[in-house]
Amino acid sequence: MDTAIEVRDLVIERGKRTVLHGFSCTIPRGSVTGLLGPSGSGKTTLMRAIVGVQIVKSGSITVFGEPAGSASLRRRMGYLTQAPSVYADLTVRENARYFAALHGLGAAEADQAVADVGLKQAAGQLVATLSGGQRSRASLACAIIGEPDLLVLDEPTVGQDPVLRDELWKRFQEMASNGATLLVSSHVMDEAARCERLLLIREGRLIADDTPAAVRASAGTDDLDEAFLRLIRAQEVAA
Amino acid sequence: MNPQILAATTGRILRQLRHDRRTIALMLLVPVVLLTLLYFMFDDQPQIFDRIALVMLGVFPFIIMFLVTSIAMLRERTTGTLERLLTTPLGKVDLLFGYGIAFGLAAAVQAAVASAVAYWLFGLDTQGSPALVMLIAVVNAVLGVALGLLCSAFARTEFQAVQFLPVVAFPQIMLCGLFVARDQMVGWLEAISDVLPLSYAVEALQEVGVHSDPTGTMWRDLAIVAGAVIVALVLAAATLRRRTA
Ligand SMILES: Nc1ncnc2c1ncn2[C@@H]1O[C@H](COP(=O)(O)OP(=O)(O)OP(=O)(O)O)[C@@H](O)[C@H]1O
Ligand SMILES: [Mg+2]
């Protein structure tokens, strides 16, 4: 397994709380890894650390052999924040072209990303006037421009209909098969089944790091939802 | 600093401004309305109008650009665009200079309109050239941008951001020599006034008012204001952290 991201003994404190307690995991290159866990378990915090915007108390994160957040990595990375982060007073196209320009890419790549998220018709519309789901997709478009080597996507499909979710996941898998590494957080178990690997996180601790099939097998159920519940309960009993 | 990223960022900020027609209208009209008020207030005292209007042309862009920048930068923080920008190849300096250039250009347009009205419509009379007044106005505007970028690092909400206007701008306006000549202030006030950049901006404007050619004092003052811009930008870059808690 070719490793893209290696997290070692990561400790992160936010406010007065320790959010990640010595968290370790590896994420393989050229695949889609799902990051799952209850609300408040530390998914966004882990992603922020991987893209290099989170203050870290101790531990290390290596991305493509370099420390997370280093300048050369920023050229190869796309990050989708959980809340849409696009300029409301620009059109979808203007947003995409700006983020493309930051990566040295042109209008063609920007327009392609807008089309990929199904916003071709709304490209000339101000983001402020988009629906909630459209706005999330505008934000997603800005992250996937030019198919970066690493994509960190924080709940990319929230608020989208099943058809669009299916299309987006096909696109993610296509990017992975082209060699990109994707880390995608989600609450939805049918999405977890589409990942090559799953990281299950609970209260800042890793409770499973495996393929969906292996997670099902170790929990003794075919239903991922149920498997997740069993793993959490097993951990509670152990604790 | 990366020229392509800087240009893209400047263009993006100007595009945001362009979509906000009402802000553009306010930026251009408000100074004109205030000049009109001033003109009729000192209907029969043209020397006083000349004195105040000249300072106003230079100080107004400072106040407006300070406010606009604080709010714009705060919005970048609260909407998450700043966090995202900091995960891209964009350098902090690209962002800060992008704001400086974009709002500096906006201020140039504002100063041109206000100066045209002041000189042609209201007969503002200065010994020196209107071009120098506009140059000083633009440098002041960039000072406003730089201080706005710096102060936005200390504001978490819009309410806090607007409170920085009385903190940062009002003392400078009160002590800049417009209301009381600086050398007639009590010693400690004059000392404070000596370290406030706007004092030098106003002195530069007053030099243009009474001398037909640019004076050494005017250039020195302008250099001091430009120096204050650099210091504020360096501090703003230092307070802009890529990693946050
Ligand atoms: N800025 C902050 N200051 C203090 N605590 C924070 C901050 N941001 C998040 N936290 C806390 O850190 C913990 C982990 O938050 P995080 O956003 O990583 O959760 P998450 O797994 O992404 O949750 P969700 O699924 O709801 O998005 C939570 O308990 C949260 O309250
Ligand atoms: Mg989250």
XYZ file of C-alpha atoms and ligand atoms in Angstrom:
516
model
C 0.000 0.000 0.000
C 1.422 3.349 -1.088
C 0.825 5.822 1.734
C -0.387 9.349 1.005
C -1.060 10.581 4.526
C 0.490 9.354 7.727
C -0.867 10.655 11.039
C 1.152 9.762 14.146
C 0.058 10.278 17.765
C -1.823 13.439 16.943
C -3.028 15.421 19.953
C -5.215 18.470 19.339
C -6.792 20.745 21.886
C -9.585 23.129 20.977
C -10.768 25.530 23.611
C -10.243 23.686 26.881
C -11.003 20.252 25.462
C -8.729 17.649 23.984
C -10.414 16.811 20.689
C -7.956 14.241 19.320
C -6.149 12.016 21.841
C -3.026 10.574 20.242
C -4.706 9.781 16.937
C -2.821 7.657 14.384
C -3.846 6.452 10.937
C -2.561 6.025 7.402
C -4.419 6.914 4.240
C -3.495 5.134 1.013
C -2.698 6.962 -2.193
C -5.039 6.826 -5.191
C -8.145 5.848 -3.242
C -11.228 7.217 -1.543
C -11.046 7.003 2.243
C -14.210 7.682 4.219
C -14.016 9.469 7.564
C -17.046 8.611 9.666
C -18.096 9.352 13.161
C -20.734 10.997 15.294
C -21.196 14.739 15.318
C -18.456 16.379 17.374
C -16.149 13.368 17.174
C -13.310 15.349 15.569
C -13.651 14.757 11.807
C -13.384 18.405 10.826
C -10.557 18.900 13.294
C -8.577 16.036 11.759
C -9.152 17.412 8.266
C -8.074 20.898 9.297
C -4.885 19.395 10.708
C -4.209 17.503 7.478
C -4.607 20.639 5.326
C -2.421 22.567 7.774
C -4.744 25.189 9.282
C -5.177 23.604 12.722
C -2.829 24.255 15.632
C -1.485 20.886 16.733
C -0.391 20.173 20.314
C 1.807 17.185 19.511
C 2.254 14.388 17.023
C 3.019 14.510 13.322
C 1.231 14.474 9.996
C 3.081 13.657 6.809
C 1.434 14.175 3.444
C 3.233 12.804 0.379
C 6.372 12.630 2.533
C 6.227 16.260 3.633
C 4.940 17.861 6.828
C 1.277 18.837 6.533
C 0.686 22.449 5.556
C 4.022 22.969 3.787
C 4.023 25.342 0.844
C 4.684 22.705 -1.815
C 1.687 20.683 -0.596
C -0.643 23.636 -0.923
C -0.064 23.493 -4.662
C -1.345 19.913 -4.828
C -4.343 20.080 -2.544
C -8.029 20.933 -2.622
C -9.977 21.503 0.602
C -13.735 21.683 0.966
C -14.732 23.236 4.288
C -17.846 21.885 5.998
C -19.728 25.181 5.678
C -19.597 26.454 2.074
C -16.715 28.912 1.733
C -17.226 30.835 -1.472
C -17.699 34.544 -2.082
C -21.421 35.270 -1.937
C -20.986 38.493 -3.917
C -19.359 36.755 -6.893
C -20.918 34.459 -9.458
C -20.220 30.727 -9.410
C -17.961 31.122 -12.438
C -16.037 34.044 -10.924
C -15.471 32.047 -7.741
C -14.226 29.019 -9.635
C -11.947 31.082 -11.861
C -10.419 32.826 -8.863
C -9.614 29.563 -7.100
C -8.308 28.174 -10.400
C -5.996 31.177 -10.773
C -4.602 30.601 -7.268
C -3.440 27.189 -8.508
C -2.113 28.575 -11.769
C -4.999 27.053 -13.716
C -7.158 28.697 -16.344
C -10.803 29.325 -17.138
C -11.212 25.960 -18.890
C -10.379 23.964 -15.747
C -12.619 26.223 -13.659
C -15.573 25.827 -16.014
C -15.035 22.061 -16.099
C -15.268 21.878 -12.296
C -18.466 23.937 -12.339
C -19.925 21.522 -14.885
C -18.757 18.517 -12.816
C -20.884 19.593 -9.868
C -23.911 20.200 -12.103
C -23.905 23.989 -11.909
C -23.357 24.760 -15.577
C -26.774 26.405 -15.844
C -26.173 28.519 -12.744
C -22.579 29.487 -13.587
C -23.476 33.131 -14.134
C -25.578 33.387 -10.980
C -24.396 35.187 -7.850
C -23.610 32.692 -5.088
C -25.791 34.746 -2.719
C -28.830 33.846 -4.832
C -28.142 30.085 -4.986
C -30.102 27.475 -3.045
C -28.357 25.871 -0.073
C -27.462 22.699 -1.956
C -26.268 24.685 -4.972
C -24.082 26.808 -2.760
C -22.455 23.685 -1.295
C -21.767 22.481 -4.805
C -20.274 25.841 -5.793
C -17.913 25.423 -2.864
C -17.135 21.849 -3.960
C -16.389 23.019 -7.500
C -13.712 25.367 -6.161
C -12.027 22.455 -4.344
C -11.861 19.975 -7.219
C -10.557 22.326 -9.919
C -7.751 20.708 -11.868
C -8.023 17.378 -10.013
C -5.467 18.036 -7.263
C -3.366 15.122 -5.959
C -5.037 15.369 -2.555
C -8.685 16.216 -1.954
C -9.923 16.730 1.579
C -13.698 16.998 1.409
C -15.687 17.753 4.559
C -19.220 16.425 3.991
C -19.330 17.137 0.246
C -22.735 15.609 -0.433
C -24.803 17.040 2.415
C -28.101 18.427 1.189
C -27.866 16.869 -2.280
C -30.454 14.625 -3.881
C -29.720 10.922 -4.502
C -29.085 11.373 -8.224
C -26.539 14.120 -7.669
C -24.915 12.251 -4.794
C -24.486 9.271 -7.073
C -22.916 11.444 -9.773
C -20.584 13.139 -7.329
C -19.422 9.828 -5.880
C -18.758 8.472 -9.362
C -16.675 11.572 -10.014
C -14.728 11.086 -6.748
C -14.011 7.464 -7.664
C -12.945 8.511 -11.139
C -10.494 11.019 -9.677
C -9.114 8.328 -7.353
C -8.630 5.940 -10.250
C -6.709 8.746 -11.992
C -4.337 8.691 -9.018
C -5.798 11.297 -6.645
C -6.099 10.652 -2.910
C -9.470 11.562 -1.417
C -10.429 11.865 2.213
C -14.187 12.342 2.486
C -16.176 12.794 5.690
C -19.770 11.735 5.821
C -22.646 10.815 8.104
C -24.352 8.653 5.514
C -23.600 4.948 5.627
C -24.558 4.195 2.044
C -21.741 6.553 1.109
C -19.352 4.719 3.399
C -19.951 1.609 1.327
C -18.523 3.402 -1.701
C -15.173 4.057 -0.036
C -12.194 1.794 -0.422
C -11.271 2.322 3.196
C -13.082 3.604 6.254
C -11.810 5.460 9.280
C -14.293 5.307 12.129
C -13.697 7.955 14.721
C -15.436 8.457 18.027
C -14.673 11.083 20.658
C -11.309 11.762 19.067
C -10.191 8.128 18.966
C -9.910 5.781 16.012
C -12.207 2.784 16.476
C -11.811 1.170 13.065
C -9.489 1.563 10.082
C -10.375 -0.977 7.434
C -12.216 -1.755 4.198
C -16.032 -1.602 4.383
C -16.121 -5.391 3.952
C -13.732 -5.944 6.842
C -15.702 -3.541 9.046
C -18.875 -5.506 8.299
C -17.099 -8.800 8.962
C -15.537 -7.758 12.252
C -18.882 -6.455 13.512
C -20.665 -9.572 12.272
C -23.344 -7.800 10.225
C -23.880 -6.862 6.578
C -25.430 -3.538 7.456
C -22.784 -0.809 7.832
C -25.081 1.296 10.003
C -25.502 -1.615 12.370
C -21.795 -2.465 12.163
C -20.903 1.033 13.208
C -23.285 0.913 16.160
C -21.870 -2.430 17.285
C -18.297 -1.178 17.086
C -19.213 1.861 19.161
C -20.988 -0.282 21.778
C -18.105 -2.743 21.877
C -15.769 0.150 22.556
C -18.064 1.518 25.277
C -18.107 -1.843 27.014
C -14.331 -2.090 26.784
C -13.899 1.385 28.209
C 4.724 37.104 -3.447
C 3.439 35.715 -6.737
C 2.450 38.314 -9.389
C -0.190 36.085 -10.970
C -1.854 35.308 -7.636
C -1.638 38.945 -6.583
C -3.306 40.039 -9.836
C -6.021 37.391 -9.478
C -6.705 38.456 -5.885
C -6.835 42.154 -6.754
C -9.203 41.361 -9.623
C -11.396 39.228 -7.370
C -11.753 42.004 -4.783
C -12.582 44.577 -7.474
C -15.130 42.161 -8.968
C -16.799 41.807 -5.570
C -16.975 45.580 -5.374
C -18.391 45.817 -8.878
C -21.281 43.527 -7.962
C -22.139 45.875 -5.110
C -23.457 48.878 -7.023
C -24.843 50.601 -3.976
C -21.476 50.630 -2.220
C -19.883 52.127 -5.319
C -22.572 54.815 -5.454
C -22.098 55.607 -1.761
C -18.330 55.723 -2.126
C -18.572 58.257 -4.916
C -21.505 60.331 -3.702
C -20.969 60.708 0.029
C -17.794 62.827 -0.240
C -19.571 65.023 -2.790
C -22.563 65.497 -0.483
C -20.293 66.363 2.444
C -18.329 68.836 0.327
C -21.625 70.431 -0.669
C -22.612 70.806 2.987
C -19.223 72.294 3.763
C -19.514 74.708 0.846
C -22.825 76.114 2.026
C -21.727 76.146 5.685
C -18.863 78.481 4.809
C -20.674 80.283 2.028
C -19.150 83.646 2.932
C -15.793 82.386 4.249
C -14.057 80.779 1.258
C -10.675 80.615 3.102
C -12.198 78.343 5.734
C -13.824 76.217 3.060
C -10.464 75.901 1.315
C -8.744 74.835 4.514
C -11.285 72.212 5.592
C -12.180 70.880 2.139
C -8.515 70.264 1.369
C -8.042 68.195 4.529
C -11.334 66.416 3.951
C -10.277 65.336 0.448
C -7.287 63.633 1.991
C -8.865 62.225 5.127
C -12.132 60.907 3.740
C -10.576 58.031 1.743
C -8.683 57.018 4.883
C -11.871 56.607 6.928
C -13.885 54.874 4.214
C -11.158 52.440 3.207
C -10.427 51.630 6.845
C -14.054 50.641 7.395
C -14.525 48.821 4.105
C -11.338 46.823 4.593
C -12.078 45.856 8.204
C -15.472 44.530 7.197
C -14.212 42.801 4.040
C -11.426 41.035 5.922
C -13.745 40.084 8.767
C -16.079 38.567 6.196
C -13.209 36.499 4.813
C -12.676 35.156 8.303
C -16.274 34.467 9.273
C -17.362 32.930 5.963
C -14.408 30.529 5.957
C -12.941 31.837 2.709
C -9.814 32.939 4.576
C -9.281 29.455 5.998
C -9.663 28.017 2.547
C -7.397 30.599 0.902
C -4.684 29.697 3.399
C -4.728 26.097 2.124
C -3.948 27.285 -1.418
C -0.635 28.567 -2.833
C -1.747 32.121 -1.996
C 0.796 33.905 0.211
C -0.308 36.177 3.033
C 1.382 39.088 1.297
C -0.584 38.370 -1.905
C -3.812 38.745 0.034
C -2.789 41.864 1.968
C -1.328 43.610 -1.087
C -4.360 42.527 -3.110
C -6.571 44.466 -0.719
C -4.168 47.396 -0.711
C -4.101 47.660 -4.504
C -7.814 47.005 -5.088
C -9.059 49.496 -2.513
C -6.260 51.910 -3.412
C -7.647 51.940 -6.965
C -11.175 52.437 -5.664
C -9.901 55.309 -3.533
C -8.213 56.877 -6.561
C -11.560 56.990 -8.367
C -13.244 58.359 -5.257
C -10.564 61.037 -4.816
C -10.758 62.000 -8.502
C -14.521 62.551 -8.355
C -14.383 64.427 -5.043
C -11.470 66.608 -6.181
C -13.149 67.415 -9.493
C -16.260 68.581 -7.638
C -14.265 70.518 -5.037
C -12.078 72.339 -7.547
C -14.477 72.935 -10.425
C -17.868 73.198 -8.806
C -16.979 74.788 -5.499
C -13.897 76.714 -6.580
C -11.490 75.115 -4.093
C -8.315 77.141 -4.170
C -4.907 75.613 -3.438
C -1.484 76.904 -4.407
C -0.272 73.409 -5.294
C -1.606 71.020 -7.894
C -4.831 68.975 -7.462
C -2.801 65.973 -8.670
C -0.744 66.160 -5.470
C -3.930 66.277 -3.391
C -5.125 63.133 -5.128
C -1.772 61.423 -4.649
C -1.909 62.133 -0.915
C -5.546 60.989 -0.795
C -4.624 57.633 -2.357
C -1.681 57.107 0.012
C -4.056 57.892 2.901
C -6.575 55.406 1.543
C -3.895 52.723 1.449
C -3.021 53.638 5.036
C -6.692 53.077 5.895
C -6.586 49.685 4.150
C -3.412 48.657 5.970
C -4.759 49.660 9.393
C -8.083 47.990 8.568
C -6.299 44.735 7.710
C -4.367 44.946 10.964
C -7.380 45.764 13.159
C -9.552 43.055 11.614
C -7.213 40.525 13.236
C -8.475 41.714 16.616
C -12.183 41.758 15.783
C -14.299 38.619 16.001
C -17.614 40.212 15.027
C -18.855 43.059 12.841
C -19.844 44.956 15.994
C -16.265 44.850 17.209
C -14.908 45.762 13.786
C -16.869 49.010 13.517
C -15.820 49.962 17.059
C -12.252 50.137 15.829
C -13.153 53.200 13.785
C -13.512 55.456 16.856
C -10.451 53.801 18.370
C -8.153 54.125 15.366
C -9.503 56.951 13.247
C -11.089 59.508 15.590
C -8.040 60.290 17.742
C -5.997 60.716 14.569
C -8.576 63.099 13.106
C -8.882 65.051 16.359
C -5.136 65.428 16.786
C -4.105 65.880 13.147
C -4.060 69.656 13.325
C -7.389 70.311 11.683
C -9.172 71.550 14.824
C -6.209 72.875 16.794
C -2.830 73.601 15.244
C -0.451 70.885 16.381
C 2.158 73.255 17.801
C -0.508 74.890 19.985
C -1.491 71.647 21.727
C -0.260 70.805 25.222
C 3.030 68.943 25.073
C 1.757 65.422 25.652
C -1.014 65.811 23.063
C 1.487 67.117 20.552
C 3.718 64.138 21.343
C 0.847 61.758 20.627
C 0.027 63.670 17.488
C 3.671 63.305 16.428
C 3.419 59.526 16.266
C 0.069 59.372 14.450
C 0.482 58.929 10.681
C -2.568 61.028 9.793
C -0.853 64.114 11.285
C 1.761 63.872 8.556
C -0.842 63.274 5.872
C -2.643 66.442 6.915
C 0.588 68.423 7.083
C 1.387 67.250 3.540
C -2.035 68.434 2.367
C -1.528 71.803 4.059
C 1.815 72.146 2.302
C 0.062 71.663 -1.028
C -2.446 74.305 0.079
C 0.134 77.050 0.556
C 3.020 76.202 -1.780
C 2.738 76.125 -5.553
C 5.518 73.535 -5.895
C 5.834 70.299 -3.912
C 8.004 71.009 -0.868
C 10.582 68.863 0.868
C 8.320 68.741 3.923
C 5.489 67.384 1.793
C 7.633 64.577 0.376
C 9.003 63.773 3.811
C 5.478 63.606 5.242
C 4.320 61.406 2.395
C 7.293 59.100 2.983
C 6.362 58.868 6.669
C 2.784 57.896 5.781
C 4.090 55.329 3.294
C 6.379 53.996 6.027
C 3.395 53.658 8.364
C 1.623 51.685 5.609
C 4.550 49.244 5.417
C 4.703 48.852 9.203
C 0.937 48.224 9.405
C 1.125 45.663 6.568
C 4.041 43.839 8.170
C 2.135 43.715 11.474
C -0.997 42.589 9.630
C 0.990 39.776 7.976
C 2.393 38.792 11.370
C -1.069 38.652 12.974
C -2.552 36.672 10.070
C -1.969 33.093 11.141
C -2.229 30.147 8.811
C -2.971 27.848 11.718
C -5.689 28.633 14.217
C -7.129 26.854 17.232
N -13.128 26.620 17.541
C -13.381 25.704 18.488
N -13.138 25.964 19.785
C -13.379 25.063 20.729
N -13.871 23.849 20.504
C -14.141 23.513 19.230
C -13.910 24.421 18.161
N -14.279 23.831 17.024
C -14.715 22.598 17.359
N -14.624 22.401 18.671
C -15.006 21.163 19.395
O -14.183 20.121 18.934
C -14.909 18.902 18.837
C -14.722 18.294 17.465
O -15.286 19.152 16.511
P -15.299 18.800 14.966
O -15.773 20.018 14.251
O -13.975 18.272 14.575
O -16.402 17.659 14.918
P -16.989 16.879 13.647
O -16.672 15.434 13.844
O -16.515 17.505 12.405
O -18.555 17.074 13.866
P -19.724 17.255 12.764
O -20.023 15.905 12.234
O -20.857 17.790 13.582
O -19.223 18.198 11.750
C -16.356 19.255 19.171
O -16.633 18.821 20.463
C -16.416 20.748 19.087
O -17.330 21.267 20.029
Mg -17.417 18.527 10.968
